[in-house]
Structures are given as C-alpha cells and as structure tokens.
GROMACS .gro file of C-alpha atoms in nm:
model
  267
    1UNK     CA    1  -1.426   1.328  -0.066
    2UNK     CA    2  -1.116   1.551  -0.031
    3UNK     CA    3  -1.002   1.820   0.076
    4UNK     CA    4  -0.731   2.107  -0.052
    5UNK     CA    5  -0.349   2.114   0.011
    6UNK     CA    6  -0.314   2.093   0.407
    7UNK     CA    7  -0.189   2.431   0.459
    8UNK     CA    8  -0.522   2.564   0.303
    9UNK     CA    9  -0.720   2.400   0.571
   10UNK     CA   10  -0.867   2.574   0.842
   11UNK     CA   11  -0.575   2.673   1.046
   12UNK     CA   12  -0.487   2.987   0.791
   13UNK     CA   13  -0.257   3.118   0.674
   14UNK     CA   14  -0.044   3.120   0.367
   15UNK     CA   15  -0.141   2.795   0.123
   16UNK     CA   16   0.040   2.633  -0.133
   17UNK     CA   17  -0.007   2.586  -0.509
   18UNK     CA   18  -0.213   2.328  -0.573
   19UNK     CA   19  -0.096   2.024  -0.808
   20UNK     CA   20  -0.144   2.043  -1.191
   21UNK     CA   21  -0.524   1.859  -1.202
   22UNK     CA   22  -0.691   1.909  -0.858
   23UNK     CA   23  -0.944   2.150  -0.852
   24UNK     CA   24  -0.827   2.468  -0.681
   25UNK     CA   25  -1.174   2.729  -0.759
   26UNK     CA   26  -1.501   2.722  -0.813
   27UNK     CA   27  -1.714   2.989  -1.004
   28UNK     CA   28  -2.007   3.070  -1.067
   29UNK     CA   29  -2.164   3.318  -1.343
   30UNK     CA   30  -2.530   3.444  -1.309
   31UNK     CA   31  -2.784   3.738  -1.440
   32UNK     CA   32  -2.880   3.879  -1.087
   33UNK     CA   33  -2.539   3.908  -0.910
   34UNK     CA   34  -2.666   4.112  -0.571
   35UNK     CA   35  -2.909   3.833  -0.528
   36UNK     CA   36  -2.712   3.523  -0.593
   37UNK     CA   37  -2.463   3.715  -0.342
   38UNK     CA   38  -2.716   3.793  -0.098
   39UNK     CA   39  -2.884   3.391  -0.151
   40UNK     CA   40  -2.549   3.282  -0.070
   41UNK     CA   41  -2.394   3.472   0.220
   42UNK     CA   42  -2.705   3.342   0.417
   43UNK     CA   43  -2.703   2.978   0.347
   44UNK     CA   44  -2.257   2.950   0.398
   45UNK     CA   45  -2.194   3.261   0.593
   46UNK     CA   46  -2.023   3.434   0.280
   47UNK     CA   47  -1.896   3.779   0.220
   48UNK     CA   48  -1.750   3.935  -0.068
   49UNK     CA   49  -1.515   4.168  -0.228
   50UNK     CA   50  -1.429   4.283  -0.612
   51UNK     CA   51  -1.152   4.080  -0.796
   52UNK     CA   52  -1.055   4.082  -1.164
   53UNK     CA   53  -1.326   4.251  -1.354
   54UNK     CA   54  -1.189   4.057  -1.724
   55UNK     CA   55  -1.493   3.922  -1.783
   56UNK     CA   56  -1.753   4.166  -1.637
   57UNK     CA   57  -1.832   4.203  -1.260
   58UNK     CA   58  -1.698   3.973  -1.053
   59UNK     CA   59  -1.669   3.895  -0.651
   60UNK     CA   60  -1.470   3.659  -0.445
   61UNK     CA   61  -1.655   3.498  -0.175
   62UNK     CA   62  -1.469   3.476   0.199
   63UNK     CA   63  -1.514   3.283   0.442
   64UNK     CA   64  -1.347   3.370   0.787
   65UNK     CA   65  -1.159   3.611   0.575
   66UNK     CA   66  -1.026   3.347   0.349
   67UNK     CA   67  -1.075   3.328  -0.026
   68UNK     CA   68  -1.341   3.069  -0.102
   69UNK     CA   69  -1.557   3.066  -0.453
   70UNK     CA   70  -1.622   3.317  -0.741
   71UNK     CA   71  -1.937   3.472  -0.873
   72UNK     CA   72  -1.950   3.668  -1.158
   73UNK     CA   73  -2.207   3.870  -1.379
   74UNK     CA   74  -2.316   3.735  -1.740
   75UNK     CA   75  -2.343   3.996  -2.000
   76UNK     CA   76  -2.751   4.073  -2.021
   77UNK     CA   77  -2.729   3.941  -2.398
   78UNK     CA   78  -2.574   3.601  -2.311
   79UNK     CA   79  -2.790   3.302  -2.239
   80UNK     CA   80  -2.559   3.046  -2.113
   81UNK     CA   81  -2.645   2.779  -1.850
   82UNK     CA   82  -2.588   2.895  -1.496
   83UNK     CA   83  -2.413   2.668  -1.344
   84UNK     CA   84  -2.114   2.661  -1.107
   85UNK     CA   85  -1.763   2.543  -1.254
   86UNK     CA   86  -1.423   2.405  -1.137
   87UNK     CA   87  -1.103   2.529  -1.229
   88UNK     CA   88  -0.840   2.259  -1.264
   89UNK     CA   89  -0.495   2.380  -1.128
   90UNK     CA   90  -0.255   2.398  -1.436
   91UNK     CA   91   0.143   2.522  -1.407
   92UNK     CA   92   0.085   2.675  -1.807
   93UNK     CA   93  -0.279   2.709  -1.879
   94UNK     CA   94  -0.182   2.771  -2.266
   95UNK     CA   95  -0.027   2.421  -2.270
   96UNK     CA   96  -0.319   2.285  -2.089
   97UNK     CA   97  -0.566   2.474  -2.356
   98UNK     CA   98  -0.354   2.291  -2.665
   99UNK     CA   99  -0.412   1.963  -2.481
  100UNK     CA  100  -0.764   2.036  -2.476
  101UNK     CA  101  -0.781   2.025  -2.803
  102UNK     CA  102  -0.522   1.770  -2.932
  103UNK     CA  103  -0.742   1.562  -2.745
  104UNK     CA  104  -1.125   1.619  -2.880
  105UNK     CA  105  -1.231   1.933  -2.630
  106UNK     CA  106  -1.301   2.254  -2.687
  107UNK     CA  107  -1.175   2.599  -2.552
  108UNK     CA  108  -1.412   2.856  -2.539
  109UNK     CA  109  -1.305   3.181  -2.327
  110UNK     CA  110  -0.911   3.254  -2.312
  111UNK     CA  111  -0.622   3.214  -2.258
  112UNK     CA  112  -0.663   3.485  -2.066
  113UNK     CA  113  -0.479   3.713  -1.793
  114UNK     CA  114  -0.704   3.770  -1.499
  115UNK     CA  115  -0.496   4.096  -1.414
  116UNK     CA  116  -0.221   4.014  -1.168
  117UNK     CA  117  -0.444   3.728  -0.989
  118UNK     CA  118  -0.327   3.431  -1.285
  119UNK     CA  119  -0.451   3.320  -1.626
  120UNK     CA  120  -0.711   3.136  -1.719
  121UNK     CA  121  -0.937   2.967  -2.037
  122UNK     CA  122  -1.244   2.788  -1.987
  123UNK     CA  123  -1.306   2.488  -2.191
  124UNK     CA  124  -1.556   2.177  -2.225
  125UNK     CA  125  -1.399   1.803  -2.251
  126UNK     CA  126  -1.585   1.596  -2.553
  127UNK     CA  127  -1.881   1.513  -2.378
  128UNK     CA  128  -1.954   1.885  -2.377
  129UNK     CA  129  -1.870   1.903  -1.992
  130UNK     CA  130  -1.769   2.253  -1.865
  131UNK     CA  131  -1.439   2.323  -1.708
  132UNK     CA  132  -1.181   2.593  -1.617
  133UNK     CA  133  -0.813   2.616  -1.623
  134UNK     CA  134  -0.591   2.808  -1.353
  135UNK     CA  135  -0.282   2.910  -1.351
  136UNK     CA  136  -0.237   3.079  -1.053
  137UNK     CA  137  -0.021   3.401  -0.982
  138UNK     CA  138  -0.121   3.615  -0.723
  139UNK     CA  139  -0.447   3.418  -0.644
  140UNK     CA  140  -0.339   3.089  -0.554
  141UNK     CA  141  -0.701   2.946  -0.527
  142UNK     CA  142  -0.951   2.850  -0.252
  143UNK     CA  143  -0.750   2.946   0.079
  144UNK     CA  144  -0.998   2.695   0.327
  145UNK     CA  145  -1.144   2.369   0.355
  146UNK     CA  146  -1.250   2.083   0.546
  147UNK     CA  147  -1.535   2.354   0.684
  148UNK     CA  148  -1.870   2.418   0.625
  149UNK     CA  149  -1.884   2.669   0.372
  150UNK     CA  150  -1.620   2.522   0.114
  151UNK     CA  151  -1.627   2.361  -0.191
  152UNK     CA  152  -1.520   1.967  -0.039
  153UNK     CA  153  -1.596   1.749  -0.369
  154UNK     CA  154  -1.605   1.813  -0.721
  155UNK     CA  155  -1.753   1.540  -0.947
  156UNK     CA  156  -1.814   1.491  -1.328
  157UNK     CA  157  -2.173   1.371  -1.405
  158UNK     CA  158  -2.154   1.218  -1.780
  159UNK     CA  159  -2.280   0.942  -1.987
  160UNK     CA  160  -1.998   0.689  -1.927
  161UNK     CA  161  -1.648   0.730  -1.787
  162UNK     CA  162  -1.436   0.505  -1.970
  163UNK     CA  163  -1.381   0.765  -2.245
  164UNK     CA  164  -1.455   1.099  -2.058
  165UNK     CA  165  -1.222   0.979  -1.826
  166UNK     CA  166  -0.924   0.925  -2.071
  167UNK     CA  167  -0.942   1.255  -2.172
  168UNK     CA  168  -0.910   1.377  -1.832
  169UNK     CA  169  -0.553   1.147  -1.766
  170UNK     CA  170  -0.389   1.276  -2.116
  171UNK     CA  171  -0.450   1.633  -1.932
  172UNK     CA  172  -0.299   1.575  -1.623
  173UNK     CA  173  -0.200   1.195  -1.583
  174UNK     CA  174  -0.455   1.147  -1.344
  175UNK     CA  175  -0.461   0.774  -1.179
  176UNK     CA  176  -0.788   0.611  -1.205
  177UNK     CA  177  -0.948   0.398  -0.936
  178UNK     CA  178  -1.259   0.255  -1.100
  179UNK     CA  179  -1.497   0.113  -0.875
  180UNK     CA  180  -1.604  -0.261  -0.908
  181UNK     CA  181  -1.939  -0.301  -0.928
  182UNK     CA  182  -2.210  -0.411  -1.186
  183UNK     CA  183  -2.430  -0.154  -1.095
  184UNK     CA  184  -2.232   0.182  -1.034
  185UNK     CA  185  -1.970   0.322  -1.340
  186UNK     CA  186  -1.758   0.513  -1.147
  187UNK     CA  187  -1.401   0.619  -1.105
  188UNK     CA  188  -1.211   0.814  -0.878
  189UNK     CA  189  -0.920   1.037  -1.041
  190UNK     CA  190  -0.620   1.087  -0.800
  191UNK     CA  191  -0.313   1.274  -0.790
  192UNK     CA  192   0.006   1.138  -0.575
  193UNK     CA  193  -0.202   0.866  -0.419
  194UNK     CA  194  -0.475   1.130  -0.310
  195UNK     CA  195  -0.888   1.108  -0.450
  196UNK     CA  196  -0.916   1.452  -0.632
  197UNK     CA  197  -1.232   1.482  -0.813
  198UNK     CA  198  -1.453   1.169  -0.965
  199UNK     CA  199  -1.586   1.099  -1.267
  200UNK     CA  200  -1.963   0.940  -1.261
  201UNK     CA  201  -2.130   0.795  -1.521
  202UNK     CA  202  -2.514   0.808  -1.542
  203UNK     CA  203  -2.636   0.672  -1.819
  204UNK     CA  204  -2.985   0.761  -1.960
  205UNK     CA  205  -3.108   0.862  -1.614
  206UNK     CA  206  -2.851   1.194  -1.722
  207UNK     CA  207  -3.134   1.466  -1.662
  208UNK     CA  208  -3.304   1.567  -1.979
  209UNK     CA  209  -3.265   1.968  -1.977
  210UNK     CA  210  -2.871   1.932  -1.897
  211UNK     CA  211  -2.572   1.740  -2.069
  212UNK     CA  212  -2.264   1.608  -1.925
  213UNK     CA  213  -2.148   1.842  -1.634
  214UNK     CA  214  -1.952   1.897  -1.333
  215UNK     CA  215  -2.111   1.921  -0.998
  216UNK     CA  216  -1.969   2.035  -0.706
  217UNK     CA  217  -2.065   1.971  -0.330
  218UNK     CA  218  -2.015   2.187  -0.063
  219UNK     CA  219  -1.924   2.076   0.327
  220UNK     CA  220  -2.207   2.169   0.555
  221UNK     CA  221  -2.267   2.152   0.915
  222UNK     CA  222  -2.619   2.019   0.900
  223UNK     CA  223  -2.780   1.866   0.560
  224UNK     CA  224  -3.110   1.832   0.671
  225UNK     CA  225  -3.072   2.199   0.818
  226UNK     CA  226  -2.925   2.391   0.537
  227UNK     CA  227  -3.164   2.247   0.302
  228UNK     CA  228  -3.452   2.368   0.512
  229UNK     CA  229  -3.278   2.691   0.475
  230UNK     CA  230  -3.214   2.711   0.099
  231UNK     CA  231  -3.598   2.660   0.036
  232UNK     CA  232  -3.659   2.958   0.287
  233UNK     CA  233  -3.413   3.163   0.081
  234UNK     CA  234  -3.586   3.049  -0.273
  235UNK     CA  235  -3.361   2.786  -0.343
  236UNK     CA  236  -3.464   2.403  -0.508
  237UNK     CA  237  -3.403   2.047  -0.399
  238UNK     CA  238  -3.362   1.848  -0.664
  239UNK     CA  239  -3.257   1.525  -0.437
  240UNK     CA  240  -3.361   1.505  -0.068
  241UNK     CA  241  -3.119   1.459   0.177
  242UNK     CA  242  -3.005   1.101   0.193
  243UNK     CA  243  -2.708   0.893   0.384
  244UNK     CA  244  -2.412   0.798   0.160
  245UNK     CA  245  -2.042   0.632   0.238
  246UNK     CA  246  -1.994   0.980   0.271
  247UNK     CA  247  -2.202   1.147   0.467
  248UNK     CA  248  -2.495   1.286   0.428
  249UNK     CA  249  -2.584   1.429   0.108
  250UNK     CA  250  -2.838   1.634  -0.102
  251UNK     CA  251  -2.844   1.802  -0.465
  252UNK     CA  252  -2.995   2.112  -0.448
  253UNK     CA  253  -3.035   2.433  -0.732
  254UNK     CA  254  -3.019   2.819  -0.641
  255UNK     CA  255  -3.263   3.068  -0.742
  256UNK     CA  256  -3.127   3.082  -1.075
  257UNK     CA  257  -3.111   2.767  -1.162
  258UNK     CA  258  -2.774   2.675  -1.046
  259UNK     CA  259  -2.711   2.327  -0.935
  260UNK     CA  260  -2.490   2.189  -0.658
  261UNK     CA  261  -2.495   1.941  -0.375
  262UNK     CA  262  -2.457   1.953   0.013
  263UNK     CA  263  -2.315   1.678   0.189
  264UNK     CA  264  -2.205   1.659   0.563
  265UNK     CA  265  -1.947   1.430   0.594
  266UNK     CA  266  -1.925   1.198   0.890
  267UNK     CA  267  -1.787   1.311   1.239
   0.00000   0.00000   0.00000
C-alpha cells in the first residue's frame, strides 16, 4: 500500500504536486448522483461541494475539509460502466494522451480544460482498462491520506501483467518489482524507490461481466465494521472481509454497481 506525497497526509495543509505516474484522484461517474452522495457521506464521513461542471454535474468529496474523491453525473442517454477511476498525475496531459496511443491505448474524453482546476483526458491502456490523466493547476489532487476515508491503494486487475505492464513504464518509466512466485502474477510499479499502484494479473478467474480494470481500495478504520455498514446502506460484498500482508481487506460494490475494496491496514 501507499500513501500520497507526505505533505498531503493528515497534518494539512498545503500539498505538493504529485510525481508524473502516481495516482493523485479518484472519480467516480454515476446515474443517481444525490444518492451515490448521500451512500457515501455515511459509510467515509464525506461532504461535498460543486467543482468543474465540463462534463456535467460534478462534486468533490471532503474529508476534514480536505479535497478527497470526485463524483460526477452521466448524461441519462449514456450507458457506460459505473465504476470508480484513477487519474495518473501527468506534468502535460496532451503528451501523456499521444503516448497513449503511440503505444496501443486509446483516448476517449479530452484533452480537456477542467476550468481553472487542470486538464485532463481519460483513456483505456490495450487491455481495455480505464484510466485518467491529470495535469493539475489549481486542483492539485487528493489533499489527505493515510486516514480512513481516502483512497490508500490503487491496483490494475487484468489478464496478465507482463504486457499491460509495459505499457504502463513507456508512460511514465515506472520501475517494476514483480513478485516471485508460481502462483501469484503480480508486480508492483514504483516511482523514486516508492510502491505506487500494482498491476495484478488474474487470469480466467477475471469476472465474467467486467474486463480488465482498475480497482481502488479505500483506508478504513474497521473492515468488518464498515462492511456491515455498506449492506445497511444498500451496498454489495463481492469478497468478505479477509486478512492479507496488508491488512485486512474486502471488495465490495455500491448501489450502482460500483466496485471498490476496503482494507484496514495494520496498526
């Protein structure tokens, strides 16, 4: 797991720009905006306010006044999966875009300017994996971490990683840390020495209704807890809760479908 740049953590305050590759946002776009609001401001404690309104209604989520996550509205004619996506910090999102598709992905929204916050295109790598690219201006990104509430791992469920995960390094020259094992096709992607997101490779056991995609887990206090809450609040578990080398961890959906996971790391 990891966390954002230190001075985002939980002390406040002004944080820096995130390196070029390490996811910096995570947003979400759904049908029923009040109640995917409402759903989560009682399981993390959220509130919200308006930001850039480019592509329809859209709120940032706070936590302890602090910029945390996005959720936006999809147009009532657009049927696209709901699921939540990471933004990958980029110093020239245009440049980033070309490289998308020099290199066998796809750009499907943007470049665009997200008024005065930054600019932005959302892509998918070849696999068909969704993704977004930031460059930030006035938003920097997700202002806390290392707290329940926050976004603390973002991780790349696809068939295999070896090419999936090329892709990935020609964006940002990611290092890879693959992980030695017969049984377990993973690799950790890491910037400056430090584990950014991961890259996971499933096989056929890839569930049948979705492709290739990102997942992202947010920190909470209590697994076992929240999860009891999510059901009360119409949410889905899709994985019970279970221990891991990381803590405690479940993968859970929303009431629209959106999946995610919850993991409480050790204390």
């Amino acid at each position: 797991m990891t966390e954002a740049p230190e001075s985002a953590g939980a002390n406040g305050g002004a944080h820096a720009r995130y390196t070029p590759g390490t996811p910096c946002w995570v947003s979400l776009m759904v049908h029923g905006m009040a109640a995917t609001q409402a759903f989560y401001a009682e399981l993390f404690g959220w509130e919200f306010q308006p930001g850039p309104q480019q592509l329809g209604p859209y709120a940032r989520a706070l936590l302890d006044g602090r910029e945390v996550a996005g959720i936006g509205q999809l147009p009532p004619d657009r049927h696209l999966p709901i699921a939540w996506t990471p933004y990958l910090a980029s110093h020239d999102v245009d440049l980033t875009a070309e490289t998308v598709r020099l290199c066998g992905g796809t750009i499907g929204v943007g470049p665009l300017d997200a008024a005065d916050a930054g600019r932005l295109a959302i892509g998918s790598d070849p696999s068909g994996a969704v993704f977004g690219i930031w460059q930030a201006a006035a938003h920097l990104g997700s202002g806390i971490a290392g707290v329940p509430g926050t976004p603390a791992w973002n991780e790349l469920l696809t068939f295999e990683t070896a090419n999936v995960a090329k892709f990935y390094k020609a964006l940002f020259g990611y290092e890879e840390e693959p992980v030695k094992s017969a049984d377990l096709d993973y690799v950790t992607l890491r910037l400056d020495g430090r584990p950014v997101a991961g890259i996971h490779g499933v096989g056929h056991t890839m569930p049948r209704d979705r492709g290739p995609h990102w997942m992202t887990y947010f920190e909470v206090a209590d697994t076992d807890d929240t999860l009891e809450r999510l059901v009360g609040l119409g949410g889905h578990v899709l994985q019970p809760a279970r221990d891991s080398a990381h803590g405690r961890v479940a993968t859970v959906a929303d009431p629209e479908g959106a999946r995610f996971s919850l993991i409480q790391s050790p204390r």
